[in-house]
Amino acid sequence: MPVEWVIDAPEGSQFAIDQIGESGGGCNPIPISSSDYTQTDDEIQIPYTYLSNYESAFFNWK
């Protein structure tokens, strides 16, 4: 089965889509497991309360 890749546009970094949520750092600033979000056919929702716990990771994000 082919690997799907995510490309971080500002940085140009790429990583396998199945690596999302495994660790935090760089262009994947916080780990988000499947229990932390809900997904529909056309969107992913991450609760504000979850993200607000990691505000410092996004404070100086460019």
PDB file of C-alpha atoms in Angstrom:
ATOM      1  CA  MET A   1       0.000   0.000   0.000  1.00  0.00           C
ATOM      2  CA  PRO A   2       1.459   3.415  -0.928  1.00  0.00           C
ATOM      3  CA  VAL A   3       2.415   5.806   1.860  1.00  0.00           C
ATOM      4  CA  GLU A   4       0.538   9.106   1.966  1.00  0.00           C
ATOM      5  CA  TRP A   5       2.706  12.100   2.839  1.00  0.00           C
ATOM      6  CA  VAL A   6       2.014  15.414   4.528  1.00  0.00           C
ATOM      7  CA  ILE A   7       4.145  18.355   3.410  1.00  0.00           C
ATOM      8  CA  ASP A   8       4.674  21.310   5.721  1.00  0.00           C
ATOM      9  CA  ALA A   9       4.406  24.199   3.258  1.00  0.00           C
ATOM     10  CA  PRO A  10       6.477  26.819   5.143  1.00  0.00           C
ATOM     11  CA  GLU A  11       9.285  24.406   6.008  1.00  0.00           C
ATOM     12  CA  GLY A  12       9.093  21.977   3.096  1.00  0.00           C
ATOM     13  CA  SER A  13       9.407  19.076   5.529  1.00  0.00           C
ATOM     14  CA  GLN A  14       7.467  15.918   4.840  1.00  0.00           C
ATOM     15  CA  PHE A  15       6.379  12.992   6.958  1.00  0.00           C
ATOM     16  CA  ALA A  16       4.115   9.992   6.543  1.00  0.00           C
ATOM     17  CA  ILE A  17       0.471  10.711   7.307  1.00  0.00           C
ATOM     18  CA  ASP A  18       0.400   7.875   9.835  1.00  0.00           C
ATOM     19  CA  GLN A  19       3.069   9.700  11.880  1.00  0.00           C
ATOM     20  CA  ILE A  20       0.648  12.520  12.742  1.00  0.00           C
ATOM     21  CA  GLY A  21      -0.092  12.435  16.445  1.00  0.00           C
ATOM     22  CA  GLU A  22       2.804  10.161  17.342  1.00  0.00           C
ATOM     23  CA  SER A  23       5.014  12.873  18.770  1.00  0.00           C
ATOM     24  CA  GLY A  24       5.241  16.595  19.095  1.00  0.00           C
ATOM     25  CA  GLY A  25       7.806  19.003  17.767  1.00  0.00           C
ATOM     26  CA  GLY A  26       8.690  21.026  14.696  1.00  0.00           C
ATOM     27  CA  CYS A  27       5.858  21.200  12.184  1.00  0.00           C
ATOM     28  CA  ASN A  28       3.912  18.658  14.270  1.00  0.00           C
ATOM     29  CA  PRO A  29       3.971  20.798  17.450  1.00  0.00           C
ATOM     30  CA  ILE A  30       1.685  18.721  19.686  1.00  0.00           C
ATOM     31  CA  PRO A  31       0.709  15.061  19.687  1.00  0.00           C
ATOM     32  CA  ILE A  32      -2.976  14.537  18.910  1.00  0.00           C
ATOM     33  CA  SER A  33      -4.305  11.018  19.238  1.00  0.00           C
ATOM     34  CA  SER A  34      -7.543   9.794  17.684  1.00  0.00           C
ATOM     35  CA  SER A  35      -9.336  10.205  21.022  1.00  0.00           C
ATOM     36  CA  ASP A  36      -8.546  13.956  20.976  1.00  0.00           C
ATOM     37  CA  TYR A  37     -10.478  14.859  17.808  1.00  0.00           C
ATOM     38  CA  THR A  38     -13.548  13.974  15.763  1.00  0.00           C
ATOM     39  CA  GLN A  39     -13.448  13.480  12.019  1.00  0.00           C
ATOM     40  CA  THR A  40     -16.153  13.617   9.378  1.00  0.00           C
ATOM     41  CA  ASP A  41     -15.922  13.224   5.612  1.00  0.00           C
ATOM     42  CA  ASP A  42     -14.834  16.822   5.153  1.00  0.00           C
ATOM     43  CA  GLU A  43     -13.364  18.129   8.408  1.00  0.00           C
ATOM     44  CA  ILE A  44     -11.404  17.371  11.538  1.00  0.00           C
ATOM     45  CA  GLN A  45     -12.516  19.061  14.775  1.00  0.00           C
ATOM     46  CA  ILE A  46     -10.122  19.533  17.683  1.00  0.00           C
ATOM     47  CA  PRO A  47     -11.761  20.998  20.780  1.00  0.00           C
ATOM     48  CA  TYR A  48     -10.615  24.449  21.864  1.00  0.00           C
ATOM     49  CA  THR A  49     -10.150  23.128  25.399  1.00  0.00           C
ATOM     50  CA  TYR A  50      -7.589  20.615  24.116  1.00  0.00           C
ATOM     51  CA  LEU A  51      -5.681  23.157  22.037  1.00  0.00           C
ATOM     52  CA  SER A  52      -5.695  25.764  24.804  1.00  0.00           C
ATOM     53  CA  ASN A  53      -3.603  23.374  26.920  1.00  0.00           C
ATOM     54  CA  TYR A  54      -0.846  23.769  24.311  1.00  0.00           C
ATOM     55  CA  GLU A  55      -1.115  27.521  23.732  1.00  0.00           C
ATOM     56  CA  SER A  56       2.617  28.005  24.326  1.00  0.00           C
ATOM     57  CA  ALA A  57       3.437  25.693  21.382  1.00  0.00           C
ATOM     58  CA  PHE A  58       1.629  28.087  19.032  1.00  0.00           C
ATOM     59  CA  PHE A  59       2.470  31.417  20.674  1.00  0.00           C
ATOM     60  CA  ASN A  60       5.342  32.293  18.317  1.00  0.00           C
ATOM     61  CA  TRP A  61       4.338  30.010  15.458  1.00  0.00           C
ATOM     62  CA  LYS A  62       4.942  31.486  12.007  1.00  0.00           C
TER      63      LYS A  62
END
